GROMACS .gro file of C-alpha atoms in nm:
model
  461
    1MET     CA    1   1.009   0.947   4.078
    2THR     CA    2   0.929   1.039   3.712
    3ALA     CA    3   0.584   0.871   3.614
    4PRO     CA    4   0.572   0.551   3.508
    5PHE     CA    5   0.517   0.527   3.108
    6ASP     CA    6   0.247   0.358   2.992
    7LEU     CA    7   0.505   0.055   2.778
    8VAL     CA    8   0.737  -0.018   2.779
    9VAL     CA    9   0.885  -0.235   2.479
   10ARG     CA   10   1.247  -0.385   2.497
   11SER     CA   11   1.449  -0.547   2.210
   12ARG     CA   12   1.757  -0.708   2.142
   13ALA     CA   13   1.701  -0.524   1.771
   14VAL     CA   14   1.507  -0.218   1.706
   15PHE     CA   15   1.534  -0.070   1.384
   16THR     CA   16   1.575   0.379   1.464
   17GLU     CA   17   1.806   0.622   1.284
   18GLY     CA   18   1.783   0.374   1.021
   19ARG     CA   19   2.000   0.116   1.160
   20TRP     CA   20   1.933  -0.160   1.434
   21ARG     CA   21   2.063  -0.122   1.769
   22GLU     CA   22   1.988  -0.313   2.145
   23ALA     CA   23   1.670  -0.086   2.266
   24ALA     CA   24   1.353  -0.015   2.536
   25VAL     CA   25   1.159   0.185   2.357
   26ALA     CA   26   0.918   0.359   2.603
   27VAL     CA   27   0.543   0.532   2.513
   28ARG     CA   28   0.341   0.805   2.692
   29ASP     CA   29   0.016   0.847   2.545
   30GLY     CA   30   0.075   0.679   2.199
   31ILE     CA   31   0.375   0.881   2.152
   32VAL     CA   32   0.734   0.707   2.148
   33VAL     CA   33   0.957   0.924   2.447
   34LEU     CA   34   1.217   0.788   2.499
   35LEU     CA   35   1.481   0.554   2.336
   36ALA     CA   36   1.641   0.395   2.632
   37GLU     CA   37   1.945   0.169   2.660
   38TYR     CA   38   1.813  -0.210   2.683
   39GLU     CA   39   1.900  -0.320   3.062
   40GLU     CA   40   1.819   0.104   3.119
   41GLU     CA   41   1.544   0.053   3.417
   42ILE     CA   42   1.248   0.250   3.293
   43PRO     CA   43   0.921   0.276   3.498
   44ALA     CA   44   0.651   0.179   3.333
   45HIS     CA   45   0.280   0.004   3.361
   46VAL     CA   46   0.336  -0.232   3.119
   47GLU     CA   47   0.669  -0.380   3.009
   48VAL     CA   48   0.737  -0.626   2.706
   49VAL     CA   49   1.008  -0.834   2.620
   50LEU     CA   50   1.044  -0.924   2.266
   51PRO     CA   51   1.180  -1.310   2.247
   52GLU     CA   52   1.501  -1.420   2.069
   53GLY     CA   53   1.358  -1.410   1.695
   54GLN     CA   54   1.185  -1.098   1.712
   55VAL     CA   55   1.264  -0.787   1.607
   56LEU     CA   56   1.061  -0.433   1.667
   57MET     CA   57   1.009  -0.276   1.311
   58PRO     CA   58   0.745   0.056   1.282
   59GLY     CA   59   0.415  -0.051   1.167
   60VAL     CA   60   0.377  -0.065   0.798
   61VAL     CA   61   0.212   0.241   0.599
   62ASP     CA   62   0.004   0.122   0.303
   63SER     CA   63  -0.072   0.409   0.078
   64HIS     CA   64  -0.300   0.255  -0.160
   65VAL     CA   65  -0.585   0.055  -0.047
   66HIS     CA   66  -0.890  -0.007  -0.200
   67VAL     CA   67  -1.168  -0.099   0.127
   68ASN     CA   68  -1.464  -0.016  -0.099
   69GLU     CA   69  -1.709   0.082   0.207
   70PRO     CA   70  -1.994   0.204   0.148
   71GLY     CA   71  -2.135   0.094  -0.147
   72ARG     CA   72  -1.953  -0.274  -0.242
   73THR     CA   73  -1.915  -0.308   0.138
   74GLU     CA   74  -1.952  -0.678   0.020
   75TRP     CA   75  -1.588  -0.682  -0.106
   76GLU     CA   76  -1.442  -0.604   0.176
   77GLY     CA   77  -1.544  -0.318   0.462
   78PHE     CA   78  -1.358  -0.101   0.762
   79THR     CA   79  -1.465  -0.412   1.000
   80THR     CA   80  -1.231  -0.675   0.822
   81GLY     CA   81  -0.952  -0.453   0.592
   82THR     CA   82  -0.826  -0.281   0.878
   83ARG     CA   83  -0.836  -0.614   1.082
   84ALA     CA   84  -0.644  -0.757   0.786
   85ALA     CA   85  -0.406  -0.452   0.785
   86ALA     CA   86  -0.330  -0.524   1.221
   87ALA     CA   87  -0.296  -0.843   1.110
   88GLY     CA   88  -0.027  -0.802   0.912
   89GLY     CA   89   0.161  -0.555   1.084
   90VAL     CA   90   0.041  -0.255   0.899
   91THR     CA   91  -0.058   0.051   1.114
   92THR     CA   92  -0.144   0.291   0.875
   93ILE     CA   93  -0.411   0.227   0.562
   94VAL     CA   94  -0.469   0.569   0.305
   95ASP     CA   95  -0.791   0.472   0.181
   96MET     CA   96  -0.832   0.550  -0.241
   97PRO     CA   97  -1.171   0.720  -0.385
   98LEU     CA   98  -1.273   0.424  -0.543
   99ASN     CA   99  -1.471   0.133  -0.525
  100SER     CA  100  -1.697   0.270  -0.258
  101ILE     CA  101  -2.028   0.451  -0.368
  102PRO     CA  102  -2.041   0.713  -0.385
  103PRO     CA  103  -1.655   0.765  -0.437
  104THR     CA  104  -1.470   0.999  -0.289
  105THR     CA  105  -1.497   1.250  -0.525
  106THR     CA  106  -1.661   1.511  -0.317
  107VAL     CA  107  -1.690   1.658   0.017
  108GLU     CA  108  -1.990   1.505   0.082
  109GLY     CA  109  -1.857   1.163  -0.036
  110LEU     CA  110  -1.605   1.237   0.198
  111ASP     CA  111  -1.800   1.295   0.471
  112VAL     CA  112  -1.939   0.979   0.372
  113LYS     CA  113  -1.660   0.772   0.378
  114ARG     CA  114  -1.519   0.897   0.745
  115ALA     CA  115  -1.865   0.826   0.817
  116ALA     CA  116  -1.825   0.476   0.751
  117ALA     CA  117  -1.498   0.402   0.889
  118GLU     CA  118  -1.467   0.565   1.220
  119PRO     CA  119  -1.645   0.322   1.469
  120GLN     CA  120  -1.462   0.028   1.274
  121ALA     CA  121  -1.094   0.111   1.176
  122SER     CA  122  -0.812  -0.114   1.390
  123VAL     CA  123  -0.608   0.116   1.239
  124ASP     CA  124  -0.570   0.478   1.130
  125VAL     CA  125  -0.717   0.552   0.848
  126GLY     CA  126  -0.639   0.809   0.583
  127PHE     CA  127  -0.854   0.914   0.206
  128TRP     CA  128  -0.771   0.985  -0.131
  129GLY     CA  129  -0.962   1.222  -0.296
  130GLY     CA  130  -1.053   1.139  -0.669
  131ALA     CA  131  -1.015   1.360  -0.996
  132ILE     CA  132  -1.269   1.247  -1.244
  133PRO     CA  133  -1.388   1.480  -1.527
  134SER     CA  134  -1.704   1.659  -1.312
  135SER     CA  135  -1.513   1.676  -1.041
  136LEU     CA  136  -1.236   1.853  -1.208
  137GLY     CA  137  -1.240   2.244  -1.084
  138SER     CA  138  -1.306   2.179  -0.792
  139LEU     CA  139  -1.068   1.950  -0.591
  140ARG     CA  140  -0.914   2.209  -0.329
  141PRO     CA  141  -1.242   2.203  -0.100
  142LEU     CA  142  -1.127   1.807  -0.117
  143TRP     CA  143  -0.747   1.932  -0.001
  144GLU     CA  144  -0.870   2.207   0.244
  145ARG     CA  145  -1.091   1.858   0.428
  146GLY     CA  146  -0.721   1.691   0.465
  147VAL     CA  147  -0.742   1.412   0.195
  148PHE     CA  148  -0.366   1.343   0.108
  149GLY     CA  149  -0.420   1.368  -0.259
  150PHE     CA  150  -0.656   1.263  -0.591
  151LYS     CA  151  -0.657   0.916  -0.762
  152ALA     CA  152  -0.661   0.950  -1.092
  153PHE     CA  153  -0.724   0.675  -1.408
  154LEU     CA  154  -0.587   0.765  -1.793
  155SER     CA  155  -0.766   0.415  -1.884
  156PRO     CA  156  -1.150   0.320  -1.744
  157SER     CA  157  -1.117   0.195  -1.369
  158GLY     CA  158  -1.378  -0.100  -1.428
  159VAL     CA  159  -1.641   0.108  -1.268
  160ASP     CA  160  -1.917   0.370  -1.403
  161GLU     CA  161  -1.868   0.611  -1.144
  162PHE     CA  162  -1.504   0.643  -1.169
  163PRO     CA  163  -1.393   0.790  -1.555
  164HIS     CA  164  -1.111   0.833  -1.646
  165LEU     CA  165  -0.965   1.117  -1.779
  166THR     CA  166  -0.843   1.180  -2.100
  167THR     CA  167  -0.480   1.328  -2.183
  168ASP     CA  168  -0.635   1.748  -2.187
  169GLN     CA  169  -0.836   1.664  -1.850
  170LEU     CA  170  -0.444   1.483  -1.672
  171ASN     CA  171  -0.317   1.805  -1.820
  172ALA     CA  172  -0.614   2.036  -1.676
  173ALA     CA  173  -0.555   1.844  -1.292
  174LEU     CA  174  -0.188   1.919  -1.340
  175ASP     CA  175  -0.289   2.252  -1.358
  176GLU     CA  176  -0.558   2.273  -1.106
  177ILE     CA  177  -0.346   2.044  -0.790
  178ALA     CA  178  -0.068   2.269  -0.918
  179GLY     CA  179  -0.269   2.585  -0.784
  180PHE     CA  180  -0.279   2.455  -0.396
  181GLY     CA  181   0.011   2.254  -0.361
  182GLY     CA  182  -0.161   1.894  -0.405
  183LEU     CA  183  -0.023   1.548  -0.528
  184LEU     CA  184  -0.188   1.320  -0.828
  185ILE     CA  185  -0.176   0.996  -0.830
  186VAL     CA  186  -0.235   0.784  -1.129
  187HIS     CA  187  -0.332   0.498  -1.218
  188ALA     CA  188  -0.096   0.457  -1.580
  189GLU     CA  189  -0.197   0.261  -1.878
  190ASP     CA  190  -0.274   0.451  -2.214
  191PRO     CA  191  -0.658   0.353  -2.361
  192ASP     CA  192  -0.534   0.374  -2.724
  193VAL     CA  193  -0.302   0.083  -2.662
  194LEU     CA  194  -0.541  -0.103  -2.447
  195ASP     CA  195  -0.776  -0.062  -2.772
  196ARG     CA  196  -0.503  -0.162  -3.046
  197SER     CA  197  -0.417  -0.475  -2.806
  198GLY     CA  198  -0.691  -0.649  -2.819
  199ALA     CA  199  -0.786  -0.577  -2.405
  200SER     CA  200  -1.182  -0.622  -2.512
  201GLU     CA  201  -1.102  -1.009  -2.626
  202SER     CA  202  -1.190  -1.267  -2.420
  203SER     CA  203  -0.951  -1.509  -2.344
  204THR     CA  204  -0.844  -1.787  -2.084
  205HIS     CA  205  -0.483  -1.834  -2.115
  206TYR     CA  206  -0.260  -1.585  -1.904
  207LEU     CA  207  -0.035  -1.467  -2.128
  208ASP     CA  208  -0.342  -1.356  -2.380
  209PHE     CA  209  -0.390  -1.143  -2.058
  210VAL     CA  210  -0.055  -0.994  -2.024
  211ALA     CA  211  -0.021  -0.937  -2.428
  212SER     CA  212  -0.335  -0.753  -2.390
  213ARG     CA  213  -0.246  -0.501  -2.142
  214PRO     CA  214   0.109  -0.469  -2.305
  215ASP     CA  215   0.465  -0.259  -2.136
  216LEU     CA  216   0.355   0.014  -2.419
  217ALA     CA  217   0.032   0.067  -2.261
  218GLU     CA  218   0.207   0.181  -1.938
  219GLU     CA  219   0.508   0.366  -2.111
  220ASP     CA  220   0.281   0.608  -2.303
  221ALA     CA  221   0.036   0.694  -2.025
  222ILE     CA  222   0.346   0.808  -1.819
  223ALA     CA  223   0.498   0.926  -2.063
  224HIS     CA  224   0.231   1.197  -2.041
  225VAL     CA  225   0.218   1.215  -1.658
  226ILE     CA  226   0.618   1.300  -1.728
  227ALA     CA  227   0.571   1.575  -2.004
  228GLY     CA  228   0.287   1.731  -1.701
  229VAL     CA  229   0.428   1.777  -1.467
  230ARG     CA  230   0.735   1.917  -1.649
  231ARG     CA  231   0.495   2.184  -1.773
  232SER     CA  232   0.303   2.203  -1.439
  233GLY     CA  233   0.503   2.213  -1.178
  234ALA     CA  234   0.277   1.959  -1.022
  235ARG     CA  235   0.389   1.648  -0.860
  236ALA     CA  236   0.240   1.344  -0.955
  237HIS     CA  237   0.285   0.979  -0.833
  238VAL     CA  238   0.269   0.690  -1.045
  239LEU     CA  239   0.085   0.417  -0.943
  240HIS     CA  240   0.122  -0.017  -0.910
  241LEU     CA  241   0.376   0.064  -1.160
  242SER     CA  242   0.494  -0.352  -1.314
  243SER     CA  243   0.690  -0.234  -1.631
  244ALA     CA  244   1.000  -0.265  -1.653
  245ARG     CA  245   1.056  -0.047  -1.991
  246ALA     CA  246   0.957   0.302  -1.799
  247LEU     CA  247   1.211   0.286  -1.634
  248ASP     CA  248   1.446   0.494  -1.895
  249GLN     CA  249   1.194   0.762  -1.863
  250ILE     CA  250   1.131   0.720  -1.462
  251ARG     CA  251   1.501   0.764  -1.387
  252ALA     CA  252   1.537   1.077  -1.696
  253ALA     CA  253   1.247   1.277  -1.519
  254LYS     CA  254   1.369   1.230  -1.214
  255ALA     CA  255   1.724   1.319  -1.313
  256GLU     CA  256   1.575   1.673  -1.397
  257GLY     CA  257   1.479   1.719  -1.150
  258LEU     CA  258   1.064   1.642  -1.234
  259PRO     CA  259   0.865   1.615  -0.877
  260ILE     CA  260   0.756   1.254  -0.971
  261THR     CA  261   0.766   0.952  -0.698
  262VAL     CA  262   0.660   0.584  -0.812
  263GLU     CA  263   0.530   0.278  -0.659
  264THR     CA  264   0.537  -0.063  -0.752
  265CYS     CA  265   0.331  -0.398  -0.528
  266PRO     CA  266   0.369  -0.719  -0.357
  267HIS     CA  267   0.258  -0.909  -0.650
  268TYR     CA  268   0.461  -0.753  -0.925
  269LEU     CA  269   0.801  -0.875  -0.709
  270SER     CA  270   0.631  -1.218  -0.630
  271PHE     CA  271   0.515  -1.308  -0.929
  272ALA     CA  272   0.564  -1.412  -1.268
  273ALA     CA  273   0.403  -1.477  -1.608
  274GLY     CA  274   0.520  -1.808  -1.673
  275GLU     CA  275   0.463  -1.976  -1.382
  276ILE     CA  276   0.042  -1.843  -1.332
  277PRO     CA  277  -0.159  -2.128  -1.475
  278ASP     CA  278  -0.417  -2.017  -1.747
  279GLY     CA  279  -0.821  -1.955  -1.584
  280ALA     CA  280  -0.622  -1.839  -1.230
  281THR     CA  281  -0.809  -1.535  -1.246
  282GLN     CA  282  -0.711  -1.509  -0.860
  283PHE     CA  283  -0.341  -1.373  -1.003
  284LYS     CA  284  -0.563  -1.063  -1.268
  285CYS     CA  285  -0.488  -0.737  -1.255
  286CYS     CA  286  -0.387  -0.434  -1.408
  287PRO     CA  287  -0.153  -0.328  -1.581
  288PRO     CA  288  -0.050  -0.708  -1.498
  289ILE     CA  289   0.238  -0.949  -1.349
  290ARG     CA  290   0.498  -1.013  -1.637
  291ASP     CA  291   0.804  -1.181  -1.731
  292GLU     CA  292   1.006  -1.294  -1.481
  293GLY     CA  293   1.307  -1.099  -1.657
  294ASN     CA  294   1.075  -0.769  -1.577
  295ARG     CA  295   1.101  -0.881  -1.223
  296ASP     CA  296   1.454  -0.840  -1.167
  297LEU     CA  297   1.415  -0.457  -1.307
  298LEU     CA  298   1.176  -0.422  -1.062
  299TRP     CA  299   1.365  -0.500  -0.824
  300GLU     CA  300   1.679  -0.311  -0.907
  301ALA     CA  301   1.477  -0.019  -0.961
  302LEU     CA  302   1.387  -0.052  -0.609
  303VAL     CA  303   1.750  -0.122  -0.506
  304ASP     CA  304   1.879   0.172  -0.721
  305GLY     CA  305   1.592   0.412  -0.601
  306THR     CA  306   1.400   0.474  -0.922
  307ILE     CA  307   1.077   0.281  -0.737
  308ASP     CA  308   1.079   0.512  -0.426
  309LEU     CA  309   0.858   0.252  -0.246
  310VAL     CA  310   0.572  -0.051  -0.263
  311ALA     CA  311   0.193  -0.062  -0.162
  312SER     CA  312  -0.006  -0.355  -0.152
  313ASP     CA  313  -0.295  -0.138  -0.400
  314HIS     CA  314  -0.501  -0.407  -0.187
  315SER     CA  315  -0.831  -0.459  -0.483
  316PRO     CA  316  -1.040  -0.696  -0.333
  317SER     CA  317  -1.352  -0.827  -0.452
  318THR     CA  318  -1.663  -1.055  -0.427
  319ALA     CA  319  -1.521  -1.457  -0.483
  320GLU     CA  320  -1.814  -1.452  -0.707
  321LEU     CA  321  -1.661  -1.169  -0.927
  322LYS     CA  322  -1.313  -1.343  -0.972
  323PHE     CA  323  -1.435  -1.660  -1.047
  324SER     CA  324  -1.758  -1.667  -1.185
  325SER     CA  325  -1.622  -1.643  -1.542
  326GLY     CA  326  -1.469  -1.985  -1.626
  327GLY     CA  327  -1.102  -1.831  -1.603
  328ASP     CA  328  -1.223  -1.543  -1.861
  329PHE     CA  329  -0.940  -1.304  -1.790
  330LEU     CA  330  -1.135  -1.010  -1.949
  331GLU     CA  331  -1.443  -1.131  -1.741
  332ALA     CA  332  -1.314  -1.143  -1.411
  333TRP     CA  333  -1.229  -0.910  -1.156
  334GLY     CA  334  -0.908  -0.695  -1.144
  335GLY     CA  335  -0.759  -0.662  -0.871
  336ILE     CA  336  -0.520  -0.867  -0.533
  337SER     CA  337  -0.588  -0.898  -0.201
  338GLY     CA  338  -0.247  -0.865  -0.054
  339LEU     CA  339  -0.255  -0.661   0.222
  340GLN     CA  340  -0.243  -0.874   0.475
  341VAL     CA  341   0.005  -1.036   0.377
  342SER     CA  342   0.244  -0.733   0.174
  343LEU     CA  343   0.500  -0.746   0.431
  344PRO     CA  344   0.583  -1.109   0.430
  345ALA     CA  345   0.562  -1.156   0.068
  346VAL     CA  346   0.806  -0.847   0.014
  347TRP     CA  347   1.068  -0.980   0.244
  348THR     CA  348   1.058  -1.314   0.142
  349ALA     CA  349   1.149  -1.217  -0.204
  350ALA     CA  350   1.386  -0.943  -0.143
  351ARG     CA  351   1.493  -1.227   0.194
  352ASP     CA  352   1.575  -1.471  -0.110
  353ARG     CA  353   1.725  -1.190  -0.331
  354GLY     CA  354   1.997  -1.113  -0.063
  355ILE     CA  355   1.870  -0.810   0.051
  356PRO     CA  356   1.804  -0.674   0.419
  357LEU     CA  357   1.545  -0.633   0.611
  358GLU     CA  358   1.608  -0.264   0.635
  359ARG     CA  359   1.540  -0.155   0.315
  360VAL     CA  360   1.206  -0.343   0.286
  361ILE     CA  361   1.110  -0.097   0.616
  362GLY     CA  362   1.236   0.229   0.422
  363TRP     CA  363   1.009   0.081   0.098
  364MET     CA  364   0.745   0.028   0.316
  365CYS     CA  365   0.728   0.200   0.605
  366GLU     CA  366   0.957   0.515   0.541
  367GLY     CA  367   0.829   0.572   0.174
  368PRO     CA  368   0.476   0.554   0.228
  369ALA     CA  369   0.499   0.806   0.498
  370ALA     CA  370   0.690   1.028   0.340
  371LEU     CA  371   0.482   1.039   0.031
  372THR     CA  372   0.130   1.148   0.217
  373GLY     CA  373   0.356   1.386   0.446
  374LEU     CA  374   0.366   1.180   0.730
  375THR     CA  375   0.714   1.134   0.833
  376GLY     CA  376   0.823   1.220   1.178
  377SER     CA  377   0.438   1.042   1.268
  378LYS     CA  378   0.394   0.727   1.068
  379GLY     CA  379   0.662   0.507   0.983
  380SER     CA  380   0.943   0.513   1.217
  381ILE     CA  381   1.046   0.475   1.581
  382GLU     CA  382   1.201   0.758   1.708
  383PRO     CA  383   1.074   1.063   2.033
  384GLY     CA  384   0.784   1.202   1.862
  385ALA     CA  385   0.713   0.923   1.638
  386ALA     CA  386   0.369   0.709   1.700
  387ALA     CA  387   0.400   0.447   1.865
  388ASP     CA  388   0.311   0.281   1.634
  389LEU     CA  389   0.535  -0.080   1.622
  390VAL     CA  390   0.487  -0.423   1.511
  391ALA     CA  391   0.756  -0.759   1.702
  392PHE     CA  392   0.832  -0.917   1.363
  393ALA     CA  393   0.991  -1.238   1.330
  394PRO     CA  394   1.219  -1.232   0.985
  395GLU     CA  395   1.311  -1.607   1.008
  396GLU     CA  396   0.956  -1.763   1.092
  397SER     CA  397   0.756  -1.889   0.817
  398PHE     CA  398   0.444  -1.965   0.734
  399THR     CA  399   0.163  -2.102   0.508
  400VAL     CA  400  -0.087  -1.872   0.306
  401HIS     CA  401  -0.448  -2.032   0.385
  402ALA     CA  402  -0.672  -1.792   0.188
  403SER     CA  403  -0.982  -1.954   0.371
  404GLU     CA  404  -0.755  -1.763   0.728
  405LEU     CA  405  -0.712  -1.431   0.595
  406GLU     CA  406  -0.905  -1.140   0.765
  407HIS     CA  407  -0.962  -1.007   0.445
  408ARG     CA  408  -1.409  -1.044   0.388
  409ASN     CA  409  -1.344  -1.254   0.066
  410LYS     CA  410  -1.103  -1.561   0.087
  411VAL     CA  411  -0.913  -1.492  -0.228
  412SER     CA  412  -0.568  -1.464  -0.257
  413ALA     CA  413  -0.325  -1.474  -0.520
  414PHE     CA  414  -0.092  -1.567  -0.265
  415ASP     CA  415  -0.265  -1.900  -0.146
  416GLY     CA  416  -0.076  -2.187  -0.095
  417ARG     CA  417   0.217  -1.980  -0.107
  418GLU     CA  418   0.545  -2.054   0.222
  419LEU     CA  419   0.646  -1.685   0.303
  420HIS     CA  420   0.887  -1.608   0.573
  421GLY     CA  421   0.782  -1.300   0.844
  422VAL     CA  422   0.567  -1.411   1.090
  423VAL     CA  423   0.395  -1.077   1.275
  424HIS     CA  424   0.335  -1.169   1.631
  425THR     CA  425   0.222  -0.851   1.783
  426THR     CA  426   0.105  -0.512   1.653
  427TRP     CA  427   0.106  -0.172   1.841
  428LEU     CA  428  -0.080   0.108   1.779
  429ALA     CA  429  -0.068   0.453   1.893
  430GLY     CA  430   0.111   0.231   2.209
  431ALA     CA  431  -0.188  -0.053   2.239
  432PRO     CA  432  -0.183  -0.422   2.075
  433VAL     CA  433  -0.459  -0.419   1.836
  434TYR     CA  434  -0.325  -0.759   1.721
  435SER     CA  435  -0.153  -1.027   1.903
  436LEU     CA  436  -0.114  -1.395   1.738
  437ALA     CA  437  -0.153  -1.662   2.116
  438PRO     CA  438   0.081  -1.918   2.194
  439ALA     CA  439  -0.177  -2.164   2.035
  440GLY     CA  440  -0.173  -1.950   1.671
  441ASP     CA  441  -0.484  -1.818   1.734
  442ALA     CA  442  -0.515  -1.438   1.633
  443VAL     CA  443  -0.599  -1.161   1.913
  444PHE     CA  444  -0.792  -0.825   1.816
  445ALA     CA  445  -0.859  -0.566   2.059
  446ALA     CA  446  -1.154  -0.360   1.956
  447PRO     CA  447  -1.128  -0.109   1.664
  448SER     CA  448  -0.961   0.193   1.774
  449GLY     CA  449  -0.851   0.360   1.471
  450ARG     CA  450  -0.832   0.721   1.462
  451LEU     CA  451  -0.881   0.899   1.125
  452LEU     CA  452  -0.642   1.079   0.945
  453GLU     CA  453  -0.572   1.458   0.748
  454ARG     CA  454  -0.400   1.587   0.578
  455THR     CA  455  -0.204   1.857   0.835
  456GLY     CA  456   0.023   2.118   0.658
  457ASP     CA  457   0.229   2.043   0.276
  458ARG     CA  458   0.500   1.833   0.410
  459HIS     CA  459   0.457   1.575   0.114
  460GLY     CA  460   0.769   1.421  -0.123
  461LEU     CA  461   1.019   1.184  -0.118
   0.00000   0.00000   0.00000
């Protein structure tokens, strides 16, 4: 008789190979081994049958998360950050090279970050390296140590230890990265446009803040990235696209065959500038949340494939940094804590537009896995893939209460918002790391996340 599997999950709706089907998913040694018929008899040590109303989907891959440990652990940290991920159906995060101290711009900095993460991680964690002026010319050692690519800012990052690149330095970074087949991921706002637009002027009015970081800042910076990609042949990814006015040049670059990809974020898809109250600095992020028409165009670009994926850009801080300015958008820290609610937030907005859940899975599971070269291992339910699974109830709703989130600092732009989509169980490599008890209490397993390294050169969307 065949040895029992470690786990079998039966569901009337499993998302696999691009469609929903009734199936029994059998897991051994953390890997999906078999997709069988729903009623098939399969020996297993643990069997789970999902009730009506719950679907089985792959774990979310969030390729844009600021954990901030070490150095600014009071802002987040691997314990709280990865618990928030697990509670939100996120089974893999890729950590940004800032705002930790030291930043992940050297092999030594990466080693410090990995040592901090390893004993605490409730989900799998990979790492981006950083491209700053002082690290140019020495990026290859980080690449060889397994980072998934290199983050660069084209305007001030907000922290002194991670300065931005000039246009000439951007081109030098692209040349260097092209030499070893790497990937540059870019915060694309042009500092000259920001300087001319009053980005250093105080105001409690949200629309003043939006005007201080105009569409043109993104358009010009993205134009520099596209020109650099065309010249160097390097791959580049535009982070957190906010401005729909940049979409035409992105479409043209893709039509030209340039290796450039783009993401947007849950907050740009959920909110509109006109509904954000003055002084509500929990909504501050850079680039900013723009108007309703802009939001509609971002959704259109997701649907037609111009925008490749959605990532949270979870960028937390202490409540003091977020709120002590008296509502001054210049002084408040710019970043939105959205890791735990990213999946339901995007699904809620998609559902309202008649967009099916399978498209959200494409943007939040498959797309980030492809960007990071993890396709076949992460972001899908198929034989040979990691058994990172989520029991998700798409029609159940809940109200976000920031005080109840797992994030270290109980600050959220989604506070008080009703969302559809409840995560009931998150499995990492076939083991439950989060479950929602019948009484509504969150149950977490001991940390079991692994530290991921890029293997080979499999990248691309």
